[in-house]
């Protein structure tokens, strides 16, 4: 498992570095900004703790900059799903910038852009689990399960479907109590 974590960390770090290099040549490329932000967030998720804070702050900056350029970059609500996720997973002030109200606003925007998408529905379900609203979370995790596959992202979909299944199990176990 440590080897997997190290491999994930290296892969996400390499992707973030590649995106950063592209942005040096094309600083207004919103799609690359989103990919770098997602990669940095993934690195932060692997390393956790105080050392992750700089990465999530940079990810937020990139996402907000991408939103200014093209709020529909990647066409699937990615900017808003990613911002929403950052806002509910990062600790609040004074440690970080976490804010459940902002998280909900961004996740709602993601769903408005992509109501049937796996990512917006999964992250809304996960957010609702974090807030203890398991009944509402079940609706979104079920929608994530039914989301159409993305032929250009089969590996991402496969991994996310595992996340969806695990989250649904967690939700159902909480609702059964």
mmCIF file of C-alpha atoms in Angstrom:
data_model
loop_
_atom_site.group_PDB
_atom_site.id
_atom_site.type_symbol
_atom_site.label_atom_id
_atom_site.label_comp_id
_atom_site.label_asym_id
_atom_site.label_seq_id
_atom_site.Cartn_x
_atom_site.Cartn_y
_atom_site.Cartn_z
ATOM 1 C CA UNK A 1 0.000 0.000 0.000
ATOM 2 C CA UNK A 2 2.915 2.377 0.669
ATOM 3 C CA UNK A 3 4.233 1.553 -2.817
ATOM 4 C CA UNK A 4 0.815 2.442 -4.292
ATOM 5 C CA UNK A 5 0.772 5.697 -2.339
ATOM 6 C CA UNK A 6 4.283 6.572 -3.532
ATOM 7 C CA UNK A 7 3.360 5.723 -7.135
ATOM 8 C CA UNK A 8 0.204 7.867 -6.919
ATOM 9 C CA UNK A 9 2.139 10.720 -5.365
ATOM 10 C CA UNK A 10 4.775 10.608 -8.105
ATOM 11 C CA UNK A 11 2.201 10.363 -10.896
ATOM 12 C CA UNK A 12 0.131 13.278 -9.594
ATOM 13 C CA UNK A 13 3.250 15.359 -8.935
ATOM 14 C CA UNK A 14 4.515 14.659 -12.459
ATOM 15 C CA UNK A 15 1.150 15.668 -13.943
ATOM 16 C CA UNK A 16 1.108 18.892 -11.933
ATOM 17 C CA UNK A 17 4.661 19.667 -13.093
ATOM 18 C CA UNK A 18 3.766 18.973 -16.736
ATOM 19 C CA UNK A 19 0.710 21.227 -16.498
ATOM 20 C CA UNK A 20 2.795 23.945 -14.882
ATOM 21 C CA UNK A 21 5.277 23.765 -17.768
ATOM 22 C CA UNK A 22 2.451 24.101 -20.313
ATOM 23 C CA UNK A 23 1.027 27.076 -18.403
ATOM 24 C CA UNK A 24 4.379 28.838 -18.616
ATOM 25 C CA UNK A 25 3.947 28.854 -22.407
ATOM 26 C CA UNK A 26 0.155 29.270 -22.436
ATOM 27 C CA UNK A 27 -0.800 31.083 -19.206
ATOM 28 C CA UNK A 28 -4.461 31.563 -20.192
ATOM 29 C CA UNK A 29 -5.196 27.875 -20.814
ATOM 30 C CA UNK A 30 -8.133 27.209 -18.479
ATOM 31 C CA UNK A 31 -8.224 23.461 -19.153
ATOM 32 C CA UNK A 32 -4.582 23.036 -18.194
ATOM 33 C CA UNK A 33 -5.192 25.142 -15.073
ATOM 34 C CA UNK A 34 -7.984 22.761 -14.058
ATOM 35 C CA UNK A 35 -5.817 19.687 -14.681
ATOM 36 C CA UNK A 36 -2.960 21.166 -12.654
ATOM 37 C CA UNK A 37 -5.374 22.002 -9.835
ATOM 38 C CA UNK A 38 -6.820 18.492 -9.851
ATOM 39 C CA UNK A 39 -3.293 17.035 -9.807
ATOM 40 C CA UNK A 40 -2.208 19.300 -6.931
ATOM 41 C CA UNK A 41 -5.361 18.417 -4.983
ATOM 42 C CA UNK A 42 -4.610 14.746 -5.532
ATOM 43 C CA UNK A 43 -1.041 15.217 -4.261
ATOM 44 C CA UNK A 44 -2.453 17.002 -1.211
ATOM 45 C CA UNK A 45 -4.872 14.127 -0.651
ATOM 46 C CA UNK A 46 -1.982 11.679 -0.630
ATOM 47 C CA UNK A 47 0.317 13.669 1.684
ATOM 48 C CA UNK A 48 -2.360 15.251 3.941
ATOM 49 C CA UNK A 49 -1.574 17.406 6.956
ATOM 50 C CA UNK A 50 0.017 20.849 7.077
ATOM 51 C CA UNK A 51 2.394 20.150 4.183
ATOM 52 C CA UNK A 52 -0.619 19.766 1.868
ATOM 53 C CA UNK A 53 -1.942 23.258 2.561
ATOM 54 C CA UNK A 54 0.254 25.075 0.025
ATOM 55 C CA UNK A 55 -0.863 22.648 -2.696
ATOM 56 C CA UNK A 56 -4.590 23.104 -1.997
ATOM 57 C CA UNK A 57 -4.180 26.885 -1.850
ATOM 58 C CA UNK A 58 -2.438 26.820 -5.240
ATOM 59 C CA UNK A 59 -5.149 24.506 -6.594
ATOM 60 C CA UNK A 60 -7.832 26.963 -5.456
ATOM 61 C CA UNK A 61 -5.961 29.866 -7.121
ATOM 62 C CA UNK A 62 -5.731 27.931 -10.386
ATOM 63 C CA UNK A 63 -9.402 26.957 -10.319
ATOM 64 C CA UNK A 64 -10.554 30.503 -9.623
ATOM 65 C CA UNK A 65 -8.311 31.795 -12.428
ATOM 66 C CA UNK A 66 -9.661 29.126 -14.801
ATOM 67 C CA UNK A 67 -13.220 30.102 -13.864
ATOM 68 C CA UNK A 68 -12.475 33.697 -14.892
ATOM 69 C CA UNK A 69 -11.208 32.524 -18.300
ATOM 70 C CA UNK A 70 -13.774 29.782 -19.040
ATOM 71 C CA UNK A 71 -16.167 28.664 -16.314
ATOM 72 C CA UNK A 72 -17.056 25.609 -18.392
ATOM 73 C CA UNK A 73 -13.488 24.413 -19.018
ATOM 74 C CA UNK A 74 -13.510 20.642 -19.594
ATOM 75 C CA UNK A 75 -17.282 20.972 -20.096
ATOM 76 C CA UNK A 76 -18.294 18.812 -17.154
ATOM 77 C CA UNK A 77 -18.495 21.030 -14.087
ATOM 78 C CA UNK A 78 -14.900 20.178 -13.147
ATOM 79 C CA UNK A 79 -14.009 23.651 -11.900
ATOM 80 C CA UNK A 80 -16.973 23.783 -9.562
ATOM 81 C CA UNK A 81 -16.727 20.142 -8.432
ATOM 82 C CA UNK A 82 -13.069 20.701 -7.600
ATOM 83 C CA UNK A 83 -13.661 24.001 -5.801
ATOM 84 C CA UNK A 84 -16.557 22.519 -3.839
ATOM 85 C CA UNK A 85 -14.438 19.564 -2.819
ATOM 86 C CA UNK A 86 -11.585 21.792 -1.676
ATOM 87 C CA UNK A 87 -13.931 23.930 0.400
ATOM 88 C CA UNK A 88 -15.393 20.975 2.314
ATOM 89 C CA UNK A 89 -12.186 18.967 2.703
ATOM 90 C CA UNK A 90 -9.772 21.735 3.710
ATOM 91 C CA UNK A 91 -9.967 22.844 7.357
ATOM 92 C CA UNK A 92 -11.564 26.257 7.988
ATOM 93 C CA UNK A 93 -9.748 29.434 9.035
ATOM 94 C CA UNK A 94 -7.334 29.922 10.807
ATOM 95 C CA UNK A 95 -5.708 26.739 9.441
ATOM 96 C CA UNK A 96 -7.114 26.732 5.921
ATOM 97 C CA UNK A 97 -9.929 28.206 3.848
ATOM 98 C CA UNK A 98 -12.578 25.513 4.254
ATOM 99 C CA UNK A 99 -16.182 26.696 4.214
ATOM 100 C CA UNK A 100 -19.208 24.401 4.011
ATOM 101 C CA UNK A 101 -21.491 27.138 2.627
ATOM 102 C CA UNK A 102 -19.081 27.895 -0.240
ATOM 103 C CA UNK A 103 -18.609 24.164 -0.800
ATOM 104 C CA UNK A 104 -22.358 23.724 -1.271
ATOM 105 C CA UNK A 105 -22.567 26.712 -3.635
ATOM 106 C CA UNK A 106 -19.789 25.368 -5.851
ATOM 107 C CA UNK A 107 -21.168 21.823 -5.837
ATOM 108 C CA UNK A 108 -24.601 23.178 -6.813
ATOM 109 C CA UNK A 109 -22.952 25.030 -9.729
ATOM 110 C CA UNK A 110 -21.215 21.812 -10.813
ATOM 111 C CA UNK A 111 -24.538 19.988 -10.824
ATOM 112 C CA UNK A 112 -26.155 22.828 -12.783
ATOM 113 C CA UNK A 113 -23.469 22.414 -15.466
ATOM 114 C CA UNK A 114 -23.495 18.614 -15.441
ATOM 115 C CA UNK A 115 -26.573 17.255 -13.632
ATOM 116 C CA UNK A 116 -26.022 13.632 -14.688
ATOM 117 C CA UNK A 117 -22.235 13.529 -14.358
ATOM 118 C CA UNK A 118 -20.433 11.080 -12.127
ATOM 119 C CA UNK A 119 -18.110 13.675 -10.570
ATOM 120 C CA UNK A 120 -20.644 16.345 -9.511
ATOM 121 C CA UNK A 121 -23.013 13.720 -8.105
ATOM 122 C CA UNK A 122 -20.287 11.797 -6.308
ATOM 123 C CA UNK A 123 -18.791 14.903 -4.710
ATOM 124 C CA UNK A 124 -22.210 16.225 -3.655
ATOM 125 C CA UNK A 125 -22.927 12.844 -2.052
ATOM 126 C CA UNK A 126 -19.547 12.865 -0.312
ATOM 127 C CA UNK A 127 -20.127 16.435 0.913
ATOM 128 C CA UNK A 128 -23.533 15.462 2.304
ATOM 129 C CA UNK A 129 -21.981 12.474 4.082
ATOM 130 C CA UNK A 130 -19.454 14.884 5.630
ATOM 131 C CA UNK A 131 -22.351 17.007 6.897
ATOM 132 C CA UNK A 132 -24.297 13.969 8.182
ATOM 133 C CA UNK A 133 -27.157 14.206 5.640
ATOM 134 C CA UNK A 134 -27.137 10.556 4.596
ATOM 135 C CA UNK A 135 -30.659 10.521 3.194
ATOM 136 C CA UNK A 136 -29.890 13.306 0.712
ATOM 137 C CA UNK A 137 -26.475 11.784 -0.022
ATOM 138 C CA UNK A 138 -28.160 8.554 -1.159
ATOM 139 C CA UNK A 139 -29.948 10.437 -3.972
ATOM 140 C CA UNK A 140 -26.664 11.796 -5.332
ATOM 141 C CA UNK A 141 -24.643 8.602 -4.959
ATOM 142 C CA UNK A 142 -27.420 6.774 -6.847
ATOM 143 C CA UNK A 143 -27.236 9.403 -9.608
ATOM 144 C CA UNK A 144 -23.440 8.962 -9.716
ATOM 145 C CA UNK A 145 -23.925 5.203 -10.153
ATOM 146 C CA UNK A 146 -26.230 5.838 -13.118
ATOM 147 C CA UNK A 147 -23.965 8.444 -14.732
ATOM 148 C CA UNK A 148 -23.043 7.842 -18.361
ATOM 149 C CA UNK A 149 -19.502 6.619 -18.894
ATOM 150 C CA UNK A 150 -16.951 8.953 -20.419
ATOM 151 C CA UNK A 151 -15.244 7.118 -23.286
ATOM 152 C CA UNK A 152 -12.264 9.488 -23.116
ATOM 153 C CA UNK A 153 -11.747 8.784 -19.388
ATOM 154 C CA UNK A 154 -12.269 5.040 -18.781
ATOM 155 C CA UNK A 155 -9.605 4.681 -16.074
ATOM 156 C CA UNK A 156 -10.925 7.700 -14.150
ATOM 157 C CA UNK A 157 -14.473 6.345 -14.407
ATOM 158 C CA UNK A 158 -13.413 2.916 -13.185
ATOM 159 C CA UNK A 159 -11.722 4.416 -10.126
ATOM 160 C CA UNK A 160 -14.599 6.780 -9.423
ATOM 161 C CA UNK A 161 -17.121 3.922 -9.660
ATOM 162 C CA UNK A 162 -15.152 2.130 -6.919
ATOM 163 C CA UNK A 163 -15.383 5.331 -4.851
ATOM 164 C CA UNK A 164 -19.122 5.541 -5.553
ATOM 165 C CA UNK A 165 -19.676 1.920 -4.461
ATOM 166 C CA UNK A 166 -17.703 2.453 -1.235
ATOM 167 C CA UNK A 167 -19.599 5.673 -0.468
ATOM 168 C CA UNK A 168 -22.955 3.990 -1.123
ATOM 169 C CA UNK A 169 -22.032 1.187 1.278
ATOM 170 C CA UNK A 170 -21.130 3.768 3.919
ATOM 171 C CA UNK A 171 -24.374 5.695 3.373
ATOM 172 C CA UNK A 172 -26.518 2.561 3.515
ATOM 173 C CA UNK A 173 -24.849 1.391 6.717
ATOM 174 C CA UNK A 174 -25.551 4.780 8.338
ATOM 175 C CA UNK A 175 -29.174 4.770 7.155
ATOM 176 C CA UNK A 176 -29.738 1.238 8.518
ATOM 177 C CA UNK A 177 -28.795 2.286 12.061
#
